[in-house]
C-alpha atoms as a PDB file:
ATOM      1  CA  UNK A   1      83.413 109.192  83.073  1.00  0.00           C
ATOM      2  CA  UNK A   2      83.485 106.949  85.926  1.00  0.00           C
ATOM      3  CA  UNK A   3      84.940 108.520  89.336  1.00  0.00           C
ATOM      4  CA  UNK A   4      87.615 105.715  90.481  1.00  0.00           C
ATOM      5  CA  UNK A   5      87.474 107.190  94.120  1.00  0.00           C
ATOM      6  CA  UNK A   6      84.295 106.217  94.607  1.00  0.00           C
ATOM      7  CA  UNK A   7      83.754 102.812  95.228  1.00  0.00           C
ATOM      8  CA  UNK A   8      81.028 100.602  93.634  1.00  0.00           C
ATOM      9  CA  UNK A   9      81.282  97.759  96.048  1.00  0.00           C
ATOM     10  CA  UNK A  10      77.839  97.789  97.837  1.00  0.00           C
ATOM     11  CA  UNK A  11      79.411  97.687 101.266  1.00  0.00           C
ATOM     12  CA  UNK A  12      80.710 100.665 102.884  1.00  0.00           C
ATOM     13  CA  UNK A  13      81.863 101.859 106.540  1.00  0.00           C
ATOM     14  CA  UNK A  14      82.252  98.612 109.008  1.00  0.00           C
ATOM     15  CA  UNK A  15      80.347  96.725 106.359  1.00  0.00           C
ATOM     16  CA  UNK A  16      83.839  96.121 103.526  1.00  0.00           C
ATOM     17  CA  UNK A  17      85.198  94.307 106.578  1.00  0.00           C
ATOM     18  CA  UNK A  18      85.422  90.641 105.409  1.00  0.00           C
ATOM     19  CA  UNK A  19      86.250  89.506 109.439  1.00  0.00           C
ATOM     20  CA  UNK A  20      85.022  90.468 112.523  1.00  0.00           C
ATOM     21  CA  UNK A  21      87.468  92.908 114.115  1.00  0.00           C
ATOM     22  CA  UNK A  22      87.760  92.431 118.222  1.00  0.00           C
ATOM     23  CA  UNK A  23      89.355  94.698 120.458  1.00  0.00           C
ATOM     24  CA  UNK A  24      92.114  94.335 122.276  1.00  0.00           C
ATOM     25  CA  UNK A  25      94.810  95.514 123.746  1.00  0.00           C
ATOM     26  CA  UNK A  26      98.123  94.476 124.037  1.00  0.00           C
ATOM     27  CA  UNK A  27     101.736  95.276 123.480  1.00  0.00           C
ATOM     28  CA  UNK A  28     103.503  95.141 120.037  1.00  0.00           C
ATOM     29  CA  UNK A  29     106.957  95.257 118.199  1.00  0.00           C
ATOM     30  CA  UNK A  30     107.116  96.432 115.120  1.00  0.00           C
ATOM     31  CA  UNK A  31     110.151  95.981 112.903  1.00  0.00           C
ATOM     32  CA  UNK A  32     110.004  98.289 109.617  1.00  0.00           C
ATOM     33  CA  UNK A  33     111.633  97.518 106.246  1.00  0.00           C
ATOM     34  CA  UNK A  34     113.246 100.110 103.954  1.00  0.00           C
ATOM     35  CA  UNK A  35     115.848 102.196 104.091  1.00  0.00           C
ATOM     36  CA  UNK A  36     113.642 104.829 105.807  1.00  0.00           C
ATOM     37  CA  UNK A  37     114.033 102.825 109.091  1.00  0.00           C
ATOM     38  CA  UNK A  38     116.160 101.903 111.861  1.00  0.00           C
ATOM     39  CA  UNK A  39     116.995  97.867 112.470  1.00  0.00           C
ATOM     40  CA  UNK A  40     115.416  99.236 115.940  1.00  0.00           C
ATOM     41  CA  UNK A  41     112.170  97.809 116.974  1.00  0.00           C
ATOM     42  CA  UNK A  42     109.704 100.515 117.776  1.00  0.00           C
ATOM     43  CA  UNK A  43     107.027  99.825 120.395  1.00  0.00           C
ATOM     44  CA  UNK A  44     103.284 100.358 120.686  1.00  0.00           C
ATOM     45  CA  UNK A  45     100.112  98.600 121.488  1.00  0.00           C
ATOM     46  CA  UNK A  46      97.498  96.523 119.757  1.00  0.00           C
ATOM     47  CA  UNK A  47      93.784  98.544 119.572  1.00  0.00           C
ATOM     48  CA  UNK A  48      92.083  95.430 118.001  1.00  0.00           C
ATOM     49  CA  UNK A  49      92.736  92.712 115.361  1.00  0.00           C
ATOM     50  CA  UNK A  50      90.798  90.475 112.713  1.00  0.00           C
ATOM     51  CA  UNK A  51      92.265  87.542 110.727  1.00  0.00           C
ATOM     52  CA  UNK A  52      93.617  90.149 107.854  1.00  0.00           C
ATOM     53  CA  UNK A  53      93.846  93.505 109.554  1.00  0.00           C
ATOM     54  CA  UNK A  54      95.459  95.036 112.869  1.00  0.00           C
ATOM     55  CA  UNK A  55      94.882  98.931 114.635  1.00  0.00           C
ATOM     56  CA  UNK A  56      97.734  99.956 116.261  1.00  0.00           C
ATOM     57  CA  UNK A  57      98.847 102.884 118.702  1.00  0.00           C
ATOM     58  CA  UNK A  58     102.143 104.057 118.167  1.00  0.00           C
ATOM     59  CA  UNK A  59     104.587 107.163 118.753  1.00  0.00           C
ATOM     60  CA  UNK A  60     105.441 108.245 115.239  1.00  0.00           C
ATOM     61  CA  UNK A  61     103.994 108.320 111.726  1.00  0.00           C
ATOM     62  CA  UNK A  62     104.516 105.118 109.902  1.00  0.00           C
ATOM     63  CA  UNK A  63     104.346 105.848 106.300  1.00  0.00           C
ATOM     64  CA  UNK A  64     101.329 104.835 103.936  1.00  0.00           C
ATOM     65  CA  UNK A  65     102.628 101.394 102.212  1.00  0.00           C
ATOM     66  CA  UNK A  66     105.282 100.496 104.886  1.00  0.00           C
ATOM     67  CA  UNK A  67     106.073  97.326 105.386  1.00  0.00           C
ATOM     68  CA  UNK A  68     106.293  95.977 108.847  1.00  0.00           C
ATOM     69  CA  UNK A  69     107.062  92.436 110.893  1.00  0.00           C
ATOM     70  CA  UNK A  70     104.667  92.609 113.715  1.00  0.00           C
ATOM     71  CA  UNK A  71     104.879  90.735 117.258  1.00  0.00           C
ATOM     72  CA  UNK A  72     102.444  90.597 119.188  1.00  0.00           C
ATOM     73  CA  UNK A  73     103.113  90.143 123.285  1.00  0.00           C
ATOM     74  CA  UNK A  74     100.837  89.529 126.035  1.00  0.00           C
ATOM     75  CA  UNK A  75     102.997  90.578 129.373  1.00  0.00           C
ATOM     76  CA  UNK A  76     106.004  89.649 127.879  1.00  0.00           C
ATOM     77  CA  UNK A  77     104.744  86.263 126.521  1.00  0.00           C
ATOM     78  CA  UNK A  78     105.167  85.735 122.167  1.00  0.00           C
ATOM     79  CA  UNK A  79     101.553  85.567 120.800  1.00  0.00           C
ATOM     80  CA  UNK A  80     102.412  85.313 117.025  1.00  0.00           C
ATOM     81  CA  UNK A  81     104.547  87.395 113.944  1.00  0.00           C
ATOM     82  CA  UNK A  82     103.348  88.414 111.239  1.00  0.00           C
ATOM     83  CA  UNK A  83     103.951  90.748 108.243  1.00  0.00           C
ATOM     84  CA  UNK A  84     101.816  93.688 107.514  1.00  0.00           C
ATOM     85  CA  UNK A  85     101.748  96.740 105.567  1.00  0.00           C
ATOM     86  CA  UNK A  86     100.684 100.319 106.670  1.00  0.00           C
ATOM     87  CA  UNK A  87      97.254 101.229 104.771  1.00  0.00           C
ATOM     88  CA  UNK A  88      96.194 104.649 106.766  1.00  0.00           C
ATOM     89  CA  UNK A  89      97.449 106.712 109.953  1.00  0.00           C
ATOM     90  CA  UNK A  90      95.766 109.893 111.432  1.00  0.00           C
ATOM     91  CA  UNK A  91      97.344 111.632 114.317  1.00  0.00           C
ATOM     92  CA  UNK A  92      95.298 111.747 117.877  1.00  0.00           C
ATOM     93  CA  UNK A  93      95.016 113.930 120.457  1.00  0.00           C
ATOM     94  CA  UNK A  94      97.008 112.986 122.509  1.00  0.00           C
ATOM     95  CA  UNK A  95     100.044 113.111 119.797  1.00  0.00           C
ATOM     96  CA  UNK A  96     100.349 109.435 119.032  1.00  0.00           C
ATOM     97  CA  UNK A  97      99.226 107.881 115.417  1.00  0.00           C
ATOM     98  CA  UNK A  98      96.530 105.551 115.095  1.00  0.00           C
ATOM     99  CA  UNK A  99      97.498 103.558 112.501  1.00  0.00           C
ATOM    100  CA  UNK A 100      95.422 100.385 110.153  1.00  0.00           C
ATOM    101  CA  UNK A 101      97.719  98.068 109.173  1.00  0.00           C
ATOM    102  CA  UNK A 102      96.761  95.067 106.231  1.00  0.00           C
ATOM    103  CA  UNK A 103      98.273  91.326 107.232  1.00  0.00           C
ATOM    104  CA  UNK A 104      99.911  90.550 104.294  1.00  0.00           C
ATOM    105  CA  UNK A 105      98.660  86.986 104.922  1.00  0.00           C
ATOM    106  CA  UNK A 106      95.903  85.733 106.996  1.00  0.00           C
ATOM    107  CA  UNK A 107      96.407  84.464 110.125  1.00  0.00           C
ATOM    108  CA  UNK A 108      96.756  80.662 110.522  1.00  0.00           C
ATOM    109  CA  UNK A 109      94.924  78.441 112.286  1.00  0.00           C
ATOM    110  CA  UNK A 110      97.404  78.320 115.264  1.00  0.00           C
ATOM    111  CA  UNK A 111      97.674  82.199 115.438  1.00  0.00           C
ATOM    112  CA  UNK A 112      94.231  82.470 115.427  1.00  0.00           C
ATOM    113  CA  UNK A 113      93.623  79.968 118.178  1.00  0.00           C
ATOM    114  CA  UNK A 114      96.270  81.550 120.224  1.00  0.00           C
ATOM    115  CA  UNK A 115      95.029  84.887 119.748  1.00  0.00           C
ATOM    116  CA  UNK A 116      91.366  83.754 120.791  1.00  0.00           C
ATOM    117  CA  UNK A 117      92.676  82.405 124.101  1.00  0.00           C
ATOM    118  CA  UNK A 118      94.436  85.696 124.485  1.00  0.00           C
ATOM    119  CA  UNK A 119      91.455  87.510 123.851  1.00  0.00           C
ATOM    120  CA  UNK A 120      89.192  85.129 125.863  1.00  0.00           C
ATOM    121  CA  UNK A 121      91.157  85.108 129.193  1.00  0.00           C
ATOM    122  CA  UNK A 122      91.703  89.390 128.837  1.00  0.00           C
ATOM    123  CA  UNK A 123      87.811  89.306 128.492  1.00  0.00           C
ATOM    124  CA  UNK A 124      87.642  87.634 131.778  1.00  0.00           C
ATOM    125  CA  UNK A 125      90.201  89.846 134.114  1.00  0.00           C
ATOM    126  CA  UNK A 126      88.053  92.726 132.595  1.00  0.00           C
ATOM    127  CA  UNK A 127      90.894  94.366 130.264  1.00  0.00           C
ATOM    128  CA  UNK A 128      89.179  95.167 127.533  1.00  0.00           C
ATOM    129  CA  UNK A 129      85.516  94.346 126.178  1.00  0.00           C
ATOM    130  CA  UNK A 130      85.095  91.860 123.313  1.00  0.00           C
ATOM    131  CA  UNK A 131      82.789  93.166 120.832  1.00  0.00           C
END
């Protein structure tokens, strides 16, 4: 009998990645669907980003499977939306949840292009490294 948790996929760790993840960080709004949630956006900050995938920072536990519309700010200014959906969370020290979200859709080509400049120009005032 075959163990289904295990994973037979050859990559494992940072390797199952299928885009480079950068860090960043940044403000975010997240709107959640369901009837589990307030029409209230709830606030928190962008830890880094690929073209399918977002880490977030955020005050509360978002549940496993939620889906969210995130918006993604730089000082106020609109990066890009997007929809994404909540695939793990773990509490920190400091009492906030670290949570991986899945894009439901890639970025596009303009989203991605915005986001570079975003993370090109942070690079440069020394906000956060680019790895």
């Amino acid at each position: 009998m075959t163990d289904r948790r295990r994973s037979t996929s050859r990559r494992s760790g940072d390797e199952r990645r299928e885009y480079k993840r950068t860090k960043a960080t940044t403000e975010i709004s997240l709107l959640r669907s369901g009837s589990v949630s307030s029409r209230e956006p709830l606030n928190g900050m962008l830890s880094d980003v690929s073209l399918n995938g977002i880490r977030i920072l955020v005050d509360i536990p978002l549940a496993v499977g939620e889906s969210l519309l995130v918006e993604v700010h730089d000082a106020g200014k609109h990066l890009f939306n997007s929809t994404a959906k909540v695939i793990w969370h773990q509490q920190e020290p400091s009492g906030k949840y670290t949570t991986g979200c899945e894009l439901c859709v890639l970025l596009t080509q303009k989203q991605e292009k915005t986001l570079n400049a975003f993370l090109d120009r942070a690079a440069e005032s020394d906000n956060f490294v680019r790895s």
